[in-house]
Amino acid sequence: MSKSADLRQKDVAGIKAEVKDLQKAHFGLRMQKATQQLTNTGTLRVTRRDIARAKTILAQKQAESKAAK
């Protein structure tokens, strides 16, 4: 299953937690890059896109819940 399909199965609180975890991971990777410890800089791009994907799905779910009310 793809990452977006996994995220779509979660509720809003679960997605918010996922975004928070991804942002922490991205911060750690940025610090590793700054201290020249990061060998695979491509992981920065992957985590940045994962954050964007999760935020997009979160916005969609929040819009759906507002429309349902």
PDB file of N, CA and C in Angstrom:
ATOM      1  N   MET A   1       0.837  -1.182   0.000  1.00  0.00           N
ATOM      2  CA  MET A   1       0.000   0.000   0.000  1.00  0.00           C
ATOM      3  C   MET A   1       0.883   1.247   0.000  1.00  0.00           C
ATOM      4  N   SER A   2       0.414   2.277  -0.616  1.00  0.00           N
ATOM      5  CA  SER A   2       1.211   3.501  -0.692  1.00  0.00           C
ATOM      6  C   SER A   2       1.071   4.298   0.597  1.00  0.00           C
ATOM      7  N   LYS A   3       1.955   5.258   0.762  1.00  0.00           N
ATOM      8  CA  LYS A   3       1.934   6.094   1.959  1.00  0.00           C
ATOM      9  C   LYS A   3       0.653   6.901   2.044  1.00  0.00           C
ATOM     10  N   SER A   4       0.176   7.406   0.919  1.00  0.00           N
ATOM     11  CA  SER A   4      -1.041   8.213   0.947  1.00  0.00           C
ATOM     12  C   SER A   4      -2.246   7.357   1.327  1.00  0.00           C
ATOM     13  N   ALA A   5      -2.283   6.122   0.885  1.00  0.00           N
ATOM     14  CA  ALA A   5      -3.392   5.237   1.242  1.00  0.00           C
ATOM     15  C   ALA A   5      -3.364   4.939   2.744  1.00  0.00           C
ATOM     16  N   ASP A   6      -2.175   4.751   3.301  1.00  0.00           N
ATOM     17  CA  ASP A   6      -2.052   4.524   4.739  1.00  0.00           C
ATOM     18  C   ASP A   6      -2.522   5.741   5.520  1.00  0.00           C
ATOM     19  N   LEU A   7      -2.151   6.926   5.056  1.00  0.00           N
ATOM     20  CA  LEU A   7      -2.547   8.156   5.740  1.00  0.00           C
ATOM     21  C   LEU A   7      -4.054   8.376   5.664  1.00  0.00           C
ATOM     22  N   ARG A   8      -4.649   8.028   4.546  1.00  0.00           N
ATOM     23  CA  ARG A   8      -6.092   8.243   4.381  1.00  0.00           C
ATOM     24  C   ARG A   8      -6.904   7.360   5.329  1.00  0.00           C
ATOM     25  N   GLN A   9      -6.324   6.259   5.802  1.00  0.00           N
ATOM     26  CA  GLN A   9      -7.026   5.380   6.727  1.00  0.00           C
ATOM     27  C   GLN A   9      -6.999   5.916   8.155  1.00  0.00           C
ATOM     28  N   LYS A  10      -6.088   6.841   8.440  1.00  0.00           N
ATOM     29  CA  LYS A  10      -5.970   7.387   9.791  1.00  0.00           C
ATOM     30  C   LYS A  10      -6.994   8.493  10.010  1.00  0.00           C
ATOM     31  N   ASP A  11      -7.262   8.766  11.291  1.00  0.00           N
ATOM     32  CA  ASP A  11      -8.140   9.882  11.608  1.00  0.00           C
ATOM     33  C   ASP A  11      -7.306  11.158  11.688  1.00  0.00           C
ATOM     34  N   VAL A  12      -7.974  12.288  11.915  1.00  0.00           N
ATOM     35  CA  VAL A  12      -7.298  13.590  11.899  1.00  0.00           C
ATOM     36  C   VAL A  12      -6.199  13.647  12.958  1.00  0.00           C
ATOM     37  N   ALA A  13      -6.465  13.135  14.153  1.00  0.00           N
ATOM     38  CA  ALA A  13      -5.466  13.160  15.222  1.00  0.00           C
ATOM     39  C   ALA A  13      -4.247  12.311  14.856  1.00  0.00           C
ATOM     40  N   GLY A  14      -4.479  11.192  14.203  1.00  0.00           N
ATOM     41  CA  GLY A  14      -3.382  10.332  13.771  1.00  0.00           C
ATOM     42  C   GLY A  14      -2.513  10.994  12.717  1.00  0.00           C
ATOM     43  N   ILE A  15      -3.142  11.718  11.824  1.00  0.00           N
ATOM     44  CA  ILE A  15      -2.388  12.411  10.777  1.00  0.00           C
ATOM     45  C   ILE A  15      -1.587  13.554  11.379  1.00  0.00           C
ATOM     46  N   LYS A  16      -2.187  14.268  12.333  1.00  0.00           N
ATOM     47  CA  LYS A  16      -1.457  15.353  12.997  1.00  0.00           C
ATOM     48  C   LYS A  16      -0.229  14.810  13.717  1.00  0.00           C
ATOM     49  N   ALA A  17      -0.359  13.665  14.363  1.00  0.00           N
ATOM     50  CA  ALA A  17       0.781  13.039  15.039  1.00  0.00           C
ATOM     51  C   ALA A  17       1.851  12.639  14.029  1.00  0.00           C
ATOM     52  N   GLU A  18       1.411  12.133  12.887  1.00  0.00           N
ATOM     53  CA  GLU A  18       2.344  11.740  11.822  1.00  0.00           C
ATOM     54  C   GLU A  18       3.120  12.943  11.303  1.00  0.00           C
ATOM     55  N   VAL A  19       2.428  14.068  11.101  1.00  0.00           N
ATOM     56  CA  VAL A  19       3.086  15.294  10.637  1.00  0.00           C
ATOM     57  C   VAL A  19       4.130  15.739  11.655  1.00  0.00           C
ATOM     58  N   LYS A  20       3.769  15.685  12.926  1.00  0.00           N
ATOM     59  CA  LYS A  20       4.694  16.096  13.987  1.00  0.00           C
ATOM     60  C   LYS A  20       5.938  15.208  13.997  1.00  0.00           C
ATOM     61  N   ASP A  21       5.735  13.894  13.857  1.00  0.00           N
ATOM     62  CA  ASP A  21       6.867  12.967  13.824  1.00  0.00           C
ATOM     63  C   ASP A  21       7.758  13.220  12.609  1.00  0.00           C
ATOM     64  N   LEU A  22       7.138  13.458  11.466  1.00  0.00           N
ATOM     65  CA  LEU A  22       7.911  13.722  10.250  1.00  0.00           C
ATOM     66  C   LEU A  22       8.706  15.017  10.370  1.00  0.00           C
ATOM     67  N   GLN A  23       8.110  16.026  10.995  1.00  0.00           N
ATOM     68  CA  GLN A  23       8.821  17.293  11.164  1.00  0.00           C
ATOM     69  C   GLN A  23      10.010  17.136  12.098  1.00  0.00           C
ATOM     70  N   LYS A  24       9.862  16.309  13.145  1.00  0.00           N
ATOM     71  CA  LYS A  24      10.987  16.044  14.051  1.00  0.00           C
ATOM     72  C   LYS A  24      12.105  15.317  13.309  1.00  0.00           C
ATOM     73  N   ALA A  25      11.718  14.342  12.490  1.00  0.00           N
ATOM     74  CA  ALA A  25      12.711  13.591  11.722  1.00  0.00           C
ATOM     75  C   ALA A  25      13.427  14.507  10.737  1.00  0.00           C
ATOM     76  N   HIS A  26      12.673  15.390  10.096  1.00  0.00           N
ATOM     77  CA  HIS A  26      13.265  16.311   9.125  1.00  0.00           C
ATOM     78  C   HIS A  26      14.233  17.274   9.813  1.00  0.00           C
ATOM     79  N   PHE A  27      13.861  17.735  11.000  1.00  0.00           N
ATOM     80  CA  PHE A  27      14.748  18.620  11.757  1.00  0.00           C
ATOM     81  C   PHE A  27      16.056  17.905  12.087  1.00  0.00           C
ATOM     82  N   GLY A  28      15.951  16.647  12.522  1.00  0.00           N
ATOM     83  CA  GLY A  28      17.150  15.864  12.827  1.00  0.00           C
ATOM     84  C   GLY A  28      18.045  15.702  11.605  1.00  0.00           C
ATOM     85  N   LEU A  29      17.438  15.447  10.469  1.00  0.00           N
ATOM     86  CA  LEU A  29      18.212  15.303   9.234  1.00  0.00           C
ATOM     87  C   LEU A  29      18.889  16.618   8.848  1.00  0.00           C
ATOM     88  N   ARG A  30      18.179  17.734   9.047  1.00  0.00           N
ATOM     89  CA  ARG A  30      18.781  19.039   8.729  1.00  0.00           C
ATOM     90  C   ARG A  30      19.981  19.318   9.632  1.00  0.00           C
ATOM     91  N   MET A  31      19.880  18.933  10.889  1.00  0.00           N
ATOM     92  CA  MET A  31      21.006  19.134  11.811  1.00  0.00           C
ATOM     93  C   MET A  31      22.193  18.249  11.412  1.00  0.00           C
ATOM     94  N   GLN A  32      21.897  17.015  10.996  1.00  0.00           N
ATOM     95  CA  GLN A  32      22.968  16.131  10.531  1.00  0.00           C
ATOM     96  C   GLN A  32      23.652  16.710   9.303  1.00  0.00           C
ATOM     97  N   LYS A  33      22.864  17.293   8.420  1.00  0.00           N
ATOM     98  CA  LYS A  33      23.448  17.895   7.216  1.00  0.00           C
ATOM     99  C   LYS A  33      24.327  19.080   7.580  1.00  0.00           C
ATOM    100  N   ALA A  34      23.868  19.880   8.537  1.00  0.00           N
ATOM    101  CA  ALA A  34      24.622  21.064   8.942  1.00  0.00           C
ATOM    102  C   ALA A  34      25.949  20.688   9.591  1.00  0.00           C
ATOM    103  N   THR A  35      25.977  19.548  10.278  1.00  0.00           N
ATOM    104  CA  THR A  35      27.212  19.115  10.934  1.00  0.00           C
ATOM    105  C   THR A  35      27.999  18.128  10.077  1.00  0.00           C
ATOM    106  N   GLN A  36      27.598  18.008   8.807  1.00  0.00           N
ATOM    107  CA  GLN A  36      28.297  17.170   7.829  1.00  0.00           C
ATOM    108  C   GLN A  36      28.275  15.682   8.198  1.00  0.00           C
ATOM    109  N   GLN A  37      27.234  15.240   8.903  1.00  0.00           N
ATOM    110  CA  GLN A  37      27.101  13.828   9.274  1.00  0.00           C
ATOM    111  C   GLN A  37      26.158  13.065   8.350  1.00  0.00           C
ATOM    112  N   LEU A  38      25.402  13.794   7.537  1.00  0.00           N
ATOM    113  CA  LEU A  38      24.415  13.156   6.672  1.00  0.00           C
ATOM    114  C   LEU A  38      25.068  12.777   5.346  1.00  0.00           C
ATOM    115  N   THR A  39      25.044  11.481   5.042  1.00  0.00           N
ATOM    116  CA  THR A  39      25.670  11.029   3.799  1.00  0.00           C
ATOM    117  C   THR A  39      24.666  10.999   2.652  1.00  0.00           C
ATOM    118  N   ASN A  40      23.418  10.612   2.945  1.00  0.00           N
ATOM    119  CA  ASN A  40      22.397  10.536   1.901  1.00  0.00           C
ATOM    120  C   ASN A  40      21.474  11.741   2.022  1.00  0.00           C
ATOM    121  N   THR A  41      21.778  12.802   1.301  1.00  0.00           N
ATOM    122  CA  THR A  41      20.987  14.024   1.393  1.00  0.00           C
ATOM    123  C   THR A  41      19.628  13.886   0.720  1.00  0.00           C
ATOM    124  N   GLY A  42      19.419  12.836  -0.028  1.00  0.00           N
ATOM    125  CA  GLY A  42      18.134  12.601  -0.675  1.00  0.00           C
ATOM    126  C   GLY A  42      17.020  12.341   0.330  1.00  0.00           C
ATOM    127  N   THR A  43      17.384  11.914   1.538  1.00  0.00           N
ATOM    128  CA  THR A  43      16.362  11.669   2.552  1.00  0.00           C
ATOM    129  C   THR A  43      15.672  12.964   2.979  1.00  0.00           C
ATOM    130  N   LEU A  44      16.363  14.095   2.858  1.00  0.00           N
ATOM    131  CA  LEU A  44      15.735  15.383   3.168  1.00  0.00           C
ATOM    132  C   LEU A  44      14.551  15.629   2.225  1.00  0.00           C
ATOM    133  N   ARG A  45      14.763  15.376   0.964  1.00  0.00           N
ATOM    134  CA  ARG A  45      13.714  15.579  -0.036  1.00  0.00           C
ATOM    135  C   ARG A  45      12.533  14.642   0.224  1.00  0.00           C
ATOM    136  N   VAL A  46      12.839  13.408   0.561  1.00  0.00           N
ATOM    137  CA  VAL A  46      11.787  12.421   0.808  1.00  0.00           C
ATOM    138  C   VAL A  46      10.947  12.821   2.016  1.00  0.00           C
ATOM    139  N   THR A  47      11.597  13.222   3.105  1.00  0.00           N
ATOM    140  CA  THR A  47      10.832  13.602   4.296  1.00  0.00           C
ATOM    141  C   THR A  47      10.036  14.879   4.060  1.00  0.00           C
ATOM    142  N   ARG A  48      10.589  15.814   3.303  1.00  0.00           N
ATOM    143  CA  ARG A  48       9.877  17.045   3.002  1.00  0.00           C
ATOM    144  C   ARG A  48       8.604  16.739   2.208  1.00  0.00           C
ATOM    145  N   ARG A  49       8.705  15.825   1.282  1.00  0.00           N
ATOM    146  CA  ARG A  49       7.533  15.456   0.477  1.00  0.00           C
ATOM    147  C   ARG A  49       6.525  14.648   1.294  1.00  0.00           C
ATOM    148  N   ASP A  50       7.025  13.823   2.206  1.00  0.00           N
ATOM    149  CA  ASP A  50       6.119  13.086   3.087  1.00  0.00           C
ATOM    150  C   ASP A  50       5.316  14.041   3.968  1.00  0.00           C
ATOM    151  N   ILE A  51       5.974  15.090   4.461  1.00  0.00           N
ATOM    152  CA  ILE A  51       5.289  16.101   5.275  1.00  0.00           C
ATOM    153  C   ILE A  51       4.210  16.777   4.440  1.00  0.00           C
ATOM    154  N   ALA A  52       4.542  17.157   3.220  1.00  0.00           N
ATOM    155  CA  ALA A  52       3.579  17.816   2.337  1.00  0.00           C
ATOM    156  C   ALA A  52       2.401  16.894   2.040  1.00  0.00           C
ATOM    157  N   ARG A  53       2.683  15.632   1.813  1.00  0.00           N
ATOM    158  CA  ARG A  53       1.625  14.658   1.528  1.00  0.00           C
ATOM    159  C   ARG A  53       0.678  14.539   2.725  1.00  0.00           C
ATOM    160  N   ALA A  54       1.254  14.432   3.920  1.00  0.00           N
ATOM    161  CA  ALA A  54       0.427  14.293   5.119  1.00  0.00           C
ATOM    162  C   ALA A  54      -0.393  15.553   5.378  1.00  0.00           C
ATOM    163  N   LYS A  55       0.200  16.722   5.164  1.00  0.00           N
ATOM    164  CA  LYS A  55      -0.530  17.973   5.378  1.00  0.00           C
ATOM    165  C   LYS A  55      -1.669  18.130   4.373  1.00  0.00           C
ATOM    166  N   THR A  56      -1.465  17.684   3.146  1.00  0.00           N
ATOM    167  CA  THR A  56      -2.505  17.756   2.124  1.00  0.00           C
ATOM    168  C   THR A  56      -3.685  16.874   2.504  1.00  0.00           C
ATOM    169  N   ILE A  57      -3.399  15.651   2.923  1.00  0.00           N
ATOM    170  CA  ILE A  57      -4.465  14.731   3.307  1.00  0.00           C
ATOM    171  C   ILE A  57      -5.176  15.243   4.557  1.00  0.00           C
ATOM    172  N   LEU A  58      -4.420  15.838   5.481  1.00  0.00           N
ATOM    173  CA  LEU A  58      -5.014  16.421   6.684  1.00  0.00           C
ATOM    174  C   LEU A  58      -5.994  17.535   6.310  1.00  0.00           C
ATOM    175  N   ALA A  59      -5.594  18.404   5.403  1.00  0.00           N
ATOM    176  CA  ALA A  59      -6.464  19.498   4.963  1.00  0.00           C
ATOM    177  C   ALA A  59      -7.719  18.956   4.288  1.00  0.00           C
ATOM    178  N   GLN A  60      -7.570  17.910   3.504  1.00  0.00           N
ATOM    179  CA  GLN A  60      -8.724  17.313   2.837  1.00  0.00           C
ATOM    180  C   GLN A  60      -9.698  16.727   3.856  1.00  0.00           C
ATOM    181  N   LYS A  61      -9.164  16.022   4.856  1.00  0.00           N
ATOM    182  CA  LYS A  61     -10.020  15.424   5.877  1.00  0.00           C
ATOM    183  C   LYS A  61     -10.736  16.495   6.693  1.00  0.00           C
ATOM    184  N   GLN A  62     -10.024  17.578   6.999  1.00  0.00           N
ATOM    185  CA  GLN A  62     -10.648  18.650   7.764  1.00  0.00           C
ATOM    186  C   GLN A  62     -11.739  19.329   6.942  1.00  0.00           C
ATOM    187  N   ALA A  63     -11.512  19.490   5.652  1.00  0.00           N
ATOM    188  CA  ALA A  63     -12.535  20.083   4.780  1.00  0.00           C
ATOM    189  C   ALA A  63     -13.763  19.166   4.684  1.00  0.00           C
ATOM    190  N   GLU A  64     -13.524  17.863   4.619  1.00  0.00           N
ATOM    191  CA  GLU A  64     -14.629  16.912   4.575  1.00  0.00           C
ATOM    192  C   GLU A  64     -15.463  16.979   5.847  1.00  0.00           C
ATOM    193  N   SER A  65     -14.782  17.082   6.993  1.00  0.00           N
ATOM    194  CA  SER A  65     -15.515  17.107   8.255  1.00  0.00           C
ATOM    195  C   SER A  65     -16.302  18.418   8.394  1.00  0.00           C
ATOM    196  N   LYS A  66     -15.773  19.516   7.873  1.00  0.00           N
ATOM    197  CA  LYS A  66     -16.512  20.784   7.899  1.00  0.00           C
ATOM    198  C   LYS A  66     -17.717  20.729   6.955  1.00  0.00           C
ATOM    199  N   ALA A  67     -17.553  20.088   5.815  1.00  0.00           N
ATOM    200  CA  ALA A  67     -18.639  19.996   4.842  1.00  0.00           C
ATOM    201  C   ALA A  67     -19.747  19.071   5.365  1.00  0.00           C
ATOM    202  N   ALA A  68     -19.373  18.085   6.169  1.00  0.00           N
ATOM    203  CA  ALA A  68     -20.361  17.150   6.692  1.00  0.00           C
ATOM    204  C   ALA A  68     -21.215  17.772   7.788  1.00  0.00           C
ATOM    205  N   LYS A  69     -20.723  18.832   8.399  1.00  0.00           N
ATOM    206  CA  LYS A  69     -21.465  19.465   9.499  1.00  0.00           C
ATOM    207  C   LYS A  69     -22.571  20.340   9.024  1.00  0.00           C
TER     208      LYS A  69
END
